[in-house]
Amino acid sequence: MPESVRTRCVPVPLARVQITGGFWGPRQEVNRKVTIPAIYRQCKQTGRIDAWKLDWKPGQPNPPHKFYDSDVAKWLEAVGHSLATHPDPRLEALADGVIELIARAQQPDGYLNTYFTVVEPDKRWKNLRDNHELYCAGHLIEAAVAYYQATGKRRLLDVLCRYADLIDATFGREAGKKRGYPGHEEIELALVKLYRTTGERRYLQLAKYFVDERGRQPHYYDIEARARGEDTNLRWWRETYGENFYRALQAHLPVRQQKTAEGHAVRAMYLYTAMADLAAETGDRSLLAACKRLWRNVTERRMYITGGVGASGRGERFTFDYDLPNETAYAETCAAIGLVFWAQRMLRLEPDARYADVMERALYNGVLSGVSLDGARFFYTNPLAMYPAAAPYSGKHLEPIRQEWFPCACCPPNIARLIASLGLYLYSEAPKTAYVHLYATSRAELDIGGRVVTLEQETQYPWTGQVRIVVHPERAWRFTLALKIPGWSRRVRCRVNGHLRNLYSLTRRGYAHIQRAWAPGDVVELDFALPVERIEAHPRVRMNCGRIALQRGPLVYCLEEIDNGPDLRDIVLPRGIPLQARFEPRLLGGVVVIEGQGCRRTWEGWRNILYRPAGSRYRPVAVRAVPYYTWGNRRPGEMLLWVREG
Amino acid sequence: MPESVRTRCVPVPLARVQITGGFWGPRQEVNRKVTIPAIYRQCKQTGRIDAWKLDWKPGQPNPPHKFYDSDVAKWLEAVGHSLATHPDPRLEALADGVIELIARAQQPDGYLNTYFTVVEPDKRWKNLRDNHELYCAGHLIEAAVAYYQATGKRRLLDVLCRYADLIDATFGREAGKKRGYPGHEEIELALVKLYRTTGERRYLQLAKYFVDERGRQPHYYDIEARARGEDTNLRWWRETYGENFYRALQAHLPVRQQKTAEGHAVRAMYLYTAMADLAAETGDRSLLAACKRLWRNVTERRMYITGGVGASGRGERFTFDYDLPNETAYAETCAAIGLVFWAQRMLRLEPDARYADVMERALYNGVLSGVSLDGARFFYTNPLAMYPAAAPYSGKHLEPIRQEWFPCACCPPNIARLIASLGLYLYSEAPKTAYVHLYATSRAELDIGGRVVTLEQETQYPWTGQVRIVVHPERAWRFTLALKIPGWSRRVRCRVNGHLRNLYSLTRRGYAHIQRAWAPGDVVELDFALPVERIEAHPRVRMNCGRIALQRGPLVYCLEEIDNGPDLRDIVLPRGIPLQARFEPRLLGGVVVIEGQGCRRTWEGWRNILYRPAGSRYRPVAVRAVPYYTWGNRRPGEMLLWVREG
């Protein structure tokens, strides 16, 4: 396996990280026991699995859809990740069966796509802009890598290497090749994984080609459109995106010239993830600079407080700086997941808590909101306010209640694979440093300069701020334990073997570096103060002026109608009122709620009037906020994140 | 001319009302000198006038559009209204020429429509749901009536009577007739005007048929769609309007069963206007009840503070109770104009200041905002907040700057005809009562029980609250002068011939009834207190919670970026701060501005941060508000009506 020489800290492989309890342990269990089986059932019932039999014939109902392959691939990837830490022979046998179907669907030349094999075989590689062939290929590659890493079985990996070889032989700058690149990015990051797994540099080069070629002139999407005999001046695109409408696909400029996050948010996240991967593998400074510029644009101007990205449902897209509408927020679950991917890749480039903070923000809020507590229902979009009566009026995308499945079902298997692979996001290993990015009850074996260091972490984080880490180097030796100090933290106490250590002087870029000769059984105790925080948004976020969000640790809170009655927007939290955090074991599987005395207008005198001179009286009301990720798990109703401040 | 026996107070005909100065005099002058000529030029340049030559041939560019006839008709109507009070031989000659073109375009059977004569002659009357044949016919009838009333010339009226006769022979319940009705209402109210002008009861019966037939089952739009061989299950309609999607056209139920204002707002207003007209002419109590129910739904739950209606651009439509988004408000100029029509018809049914108040609210705000101060540029939509950067992202309908014309150009000629006919809205005459609905410098001759009473009104209203009315009955006699006490008024002083009169005891349904033996030269002086009012919206209007609107008299105010800097949503008007009204003669043609000391967040410490613990400091800022109708007449920029209250 090639060493990524230029990267300083790499994630600890999944097989060496067990999440053993705390907050995420039960979530992973639900993911294994409910979500992964539910997704399989949906894939089976909707024909996604059987599509691989390639027995659909023209004229029959329910042809495979262009996206189908990716859904099954993400399910397989989730299975792979899950098996890495939780072996399950029955699940593995089920997956092996699906893999066999997939393998048999591979065409003699290596091609592997259900839709373009049975439905429109003449359209293969004819429309990279709109069709999802390379996107589906990318997900299959990710699945193959995950499954191989978990089980050691090469069946799917070999199939995908053959397919990748075909793709490599088809696309590129060399004579006779198509100079195309995918309309929906994904294969780029997958090819980097394939390279890291197989050591085959062609895959890295192909990923680099796809990224470098993007947005160049003459524009490939124009060329292929003309080859299809189609107009290149697309009306809806122009109306939605303006003249340089390939920004929809991050193809309006070569990637190194892109300064703002544009277009479809999921695609953007996958592209930026690949760019960071390539910067790490190649040491390309211009690519790194582009990544950092885009990172700042997204996280400093275009990201919801939940870590959601992509404000508009029209194009599922980024809009403009500080434009973060709440009720109509698209904030697709997949986009928040993509942001987690990207953050992890940026962390690999430079351990900086800015990245880990965003990763944590997205995970605990805009990602986790995407799946119900019971693991069986999903949100595709994650608005920051829900007014159910308005949902039918804002296009089609607002869902007042969680759904079991979607016609375009990218989100459920995406969240399943992320939760199954959560271990990849907790720790990194570097030659002399063990990094802790996220606090979660877990046991991990890190390779620090060739020696094994086992970390045992125990915590009820984020409900409490106490974290206990037992350090087990294989024998005593000097290295650095780098502990992330979350951006939200204002006060942390640290004891090493019972002795207080002042972390502030040790903190660089948000990581407290405790360097010492660590001995087996050394104990680090952290205690983060977890006050209820009132957060304000930048004055330019016009939707949130005069409003605050409640946050405690990494969790953002929201109000739900079931706790607070309807018309949540009329609730006021006066400045300075005490807000208590209280663990409520019987609520929503056990959560810390935030409670306080707010107020709201009385309805006196409002009968048959719409406007009147101001001067309503306010009455005190008990206000209860629950973690945002838990919303929509009880009775349907209103939800509100940004609350009026009095 | 038939007498409308059941109506108690009818508008004074336009020829007997001269607006002689004050607020509206100059607006009418701009309308005559700039707007009406500009609309003619646009109609000429875009081929709308020449379309009547019927010389377009298949294969040629720029075929007439289905709406063209209505634009020319509204221009002609505006000319007619204008000539009624301001004779202008050159304008009349120009109009006569256009009328001659129109007259010659009439087909041998009486049919009169440019599009369906030259572009799709085989589609005549084939798709009442989508095509605008009856709508165009209605506007032509209105033009013919106005032109005849102003000039006495019957040329166009005769043409339209022939066309109306053809329509009457084509549609109805009788055997051999089509049982259809227009997808875009308009002809119903026009036919009532034609009946009132000609005395021909068939026109009234035809209007009644169109209104009564609407929304009945089996549904005519289904029948005609099937006859065209088309699907009756329309996807976009269903997605936008739900299963009973004919609510888009107020055709989901028979009109008497309609309880909420639904669908396309302009169409709804024109329908309700006709319903009120028919209730007045026929004494139909069930129709009156439906009008009153719909009136309450609109004005108590679905109307912007500007009098704008139709909240959503998707379908240009009503949505649901209390759903009044500001930035994406559609609030089409034509819909506010339609609300003025309807209010006037309701006033005819019962003199109640509720109707006059809404009429005044729409006129001074959501209607007048639709035309620039110089009369040459227009707003089609009238949002209550403008954030220019957001405009391109919300579909196509948000216009950050006023336009000279629109491809679908209904609004400019609509506002031209309304302003030209404003005299119709000021006074009503009843057998024993002279009603004053609006305060405006004017001279009117009322027919009160067969005797002429001349009212001379002088006022700088709405800039000041002083109104002086000199009453000139042809000789002294006893009748009632009913003066509207606006709903916003909390204190009014009244003197009759210098003697104070307490109006409150005389006020019924918002009109102060001064009954006395009026002698020539009697003087009524009114003095309405005009404090700056802070208005709040119903708690259920979720967009306006925590916000106030500034109002003074009938004028609603707004903040513009040019006066207050950008990021208007972050400006706070603390409770209790003094707000001064000051006449600013050099601003916007002379307006009263509202000024006070507000505050806004400082930008300290916001560099590179999107969220942070609340606790920004606020700095005092001078805040200046201008009348909403004047916005967008200076440099483009932000605008905000509902301002944060501190």
Coordinates of C-alpha atoms in Angstrom, one line a residue, chain B residues 154-321:
Chain B
R154 CA -70.4 54.5 -30.3
R155 CA -67.9 53.0 -32.8
L156 CA -66.1 50.7 -30.4
L157 CA -69.2 50.2 -28.3
D158 CA -71.2 48.9 -31.3
V159 CA -68.3 46.6 -32.3
L160 CA -68.2 45.2 -28.8
C161 CA -71.9 44.8 -28.6
R162 CA -71.8 42.7 -31.7
Y163 CA -68.9 40.7 -30.2
A164 CA -70.9 40.3 -26.9
D165 CA -73.9 39.2 -28.9
L166 CA -71.7 36.5 -30.5
I167 CA -70.4 35.4 -27.2
D168 CA -73.9 35.3 -25.8
A169 CA -74.9 33.2 -28.7
T170 CA -72.0 30.9 -28.2
F171 CA -72.0 30.3 -24.4
G172 CA -74.8 29.3 -22.1
R173 CA -77.0 26.5 -20.9
E174 CA -79.3 26.5 -23.9
A175 CA -79.0 23.6 -26.4
G176 CA -76.3 24.1 -29.0
K177 CA -74.3 26.5 -26.8
K178 CA -71.0 25.7 -25.2
R179 CA -71.3 25.5 -21.4
G180 CA -68.0 27.2 -20.8
Y181 CA -66.7 30.1 -18.9
P182 CA -63.4 32.0 -18.9
G183 CA -60.2 30.6 -17.3
H184 CA -59.2 34.2 -16.6
E185 CA -62.2 36.1 -15.3
E186 CA -62.7 39.6 -16.5
I187 CA -65.6 39.5 -19.0
E188 CA -68.1 39.1 -16.2
L189 CA -67.5 42.5 -14.7
A190 CA -67.2 44.0 -18.2
L191 CA -70.6 42.6 -19.2
V192 CA -72.2 44.2 -16.1
K193 CA -70.7 47.5 -17.3
L194 CA -72.0 46.9 -20.8
Y195 CA -75.5 46.1 -19.4
R196 CA -75.4 49.3 -17.3
T197 CA -74.4 51.3 -20.3
T198 CA -76.7 49.8 -22.9
G199 CA -79.5 48.6 -20.8
E200 CA -79.4 45.2 -22.6
R201 CA -80.3 42.6 -20.0
R202 CA -78.8 39.8 -22.0
Y203 CA -75.4 41.1 -21.1
L204 CA -76.3 40.9 -17.4
Q205 CA -77.7 37.5 -17.9
L206 CA -74.5 36.3 -19.7
A207 CA -72.3 37.7 -16.8
K208 CA -74.6 35.9 -14.4
Y209 CA -74.3 32.7 -16.4
F210 CA -70.5 32.8 -16.4
V211 CA -70.4 33.4 -12.7
D212 CA -73.0 30.8 -11.8
E213 CA -71.6 28.1 -14.1
R214 CA -68.1 28.4 -12.7
G215 CA -66.8 25.3 -10.8
R216 CA -69.9 23.1 -11.5
Q217 CA -69.6 19.4 -12.2
P218 CA -69.2 17.8 -14.7
H219 CA -66.3 20.2 -15.0
Y220 CA -66.2 22.1 -18.3
Y221 CA -62.4 22.3 -18.3
D222 CA -62.3 18.5 -18.2
I223 CA -64.9 18.3 -20.9
E224 CA -63.1 20.7 -23.2
A225 CA -59.7 19.1 -22.4
R226 CA -61.0 15.7 -23.4
A227 CA -62.5 17.2 -26.5
R228 CA -59.0 18.4 -27.4
G229 CA -57.7 14.9 -26.7
E230 CA -55.7 16.1 -23.7
D231 CA -55.0 14.7 -20.3
T232 CA -57.2 16.2 -17.6
N233 CA -54.8 15.2 -14.8
L234 CA -52.3 18.1 -15.1
R235 CA -49.1 17.4 -13.3
W236 CA -47.9 20.9 -12.6
W237 CA -51.3 21.9 -11.5
R238 CA -51.6 19.0 -9.2
E239 CA -48.2 19.6 -7.7
T240 CA -49.0 23.3 -7.2
Y241 CA -52.6 23.2 -6.2
G242 CA -53.3 19.6 -5.0
E243 CA -56.0 17.3 -6.3
N244 CA -58.7 19.9 -6.8
F245 CA -56.4 22.0 -8.9
Y246 CA -59.0 24.1 -10.6
R247 CA -58.8 26.2 -7.5
A248 CA -56.0 27.9 -9.6
L249 CA -58.8 29.5 -11.5
Q250 CA -61.4 29.7 -8.8
A251 CA -63.2 26.9 -10.6
H252 CA -62.9 24.2 -7.9
L253 CA -66.3 24.8 -6.5
P254 CA -69.4 26.8 -7.5
V255 CA -68.7 30.3 -6.4
R256 CA -71.3 30.4 -3.7
Q257 CA -69.6 27.5 -2.0
Q258 CA -66.2 29.2 -2.1
K259 CA -65.1 30.3 1.4
T260 CA -61.4 31.2 0.9
A261 CA -59.7 33.2 -1.7
E262 CA -57.8 30.7 -3.9
G263 CA -55.6 30.6 -6.9
H264 CA -54.4 33.3 -9.2
A265 CA -55.0 36.5 -7.3
V266 CA -55.9 38.8 -10.2
R267 CA -58.4 36.4 -11.5
A268 CA -59.9 36.0 -8.1
M269 CA -60.2 39.8 -7.7
Y270 CA -62.0 40.2 -11.0
L271 CA -64.3 37.3 -10.2
Y272 CA -65.2 38.7 -6.8
T273 CA -65.8 42.1 -8.3
A274 CA -68.2 40.6 -10.8
M275 CA -69.9 38.7 -8.0
A276 CA -70.4 41.9 -6.1
D277 CA -71.7 43.6 -9.2
L278 CA -74.2 40.8 -9.8
A279 CA -75.3 40.8 -6.2
A280 CA -76.0 44.5 -6.5
E281 CA -77.9 44.1 -9.8
T282 CA -79.9 41.0 -8.9
G283 CA -80.2 41.3 -5.2
D284 CA -78.9 37.7 -4.9
R285 CA -78.3 37.2 -1.2
S286 CA -76.3 34.0 -1.5
L287 CA -73.9 35.8 -3.8
L288 CA -73.7 38.7 -1.4
A289 CA -72.9 36.3 1.4
A290 CA -70.2 34.6 -0.6
C291 CA -68.7 38.0 -1.4
K292 CA -68.7 39.0 2.3
R293 CA -67.2 35.7 3.3
L294 CA -64.4 36.0 0.7
W295 CA -63.9 39.6 1.6
R296 CA -63.3 38.7 5.2
N297 CA -60.9 35.8 4.2
V298 CA -58.9 38.1 2.0
T299 CA -58.7 41.2 4.2
E300 CA -58.5 39.5 7.6
R301 CA -56.1 36.8 6.7
R302 CA -54.5 37.0 3.2
M303 CA -53.7 40.7 2.5
Y304 CA -50.4 42.5 2.9
I305 CA -50.4 45.7 4.8
T306 CA -49.9 47.4 1.5
G307 CA -53.2 46.0 0.1
G308 CA -51.2 43.6 -2.0
V309 CA -52.7 40.1 -2.5
G310 CA -51.4 36.9 -3.9
A311 CA -48.5 35.8 -1.7
S312 CA -46.8 33.3 -4.0
G313 CA -45.1 33.8 -7.4
R314 CA -45.6 30.1 -8.1
G315 CA -49.1 30.3 -9.6
E316 CA -49.3 34.1 -8.8
R317 CA -51.6 33.0 -6.1
F318 CA -53.1 33.0 -2.8
T319 CA -51.6 30.4 -0.4
F320 CA -53.1 30.0 3.1
D321 CA -54.2 32.1 6.0

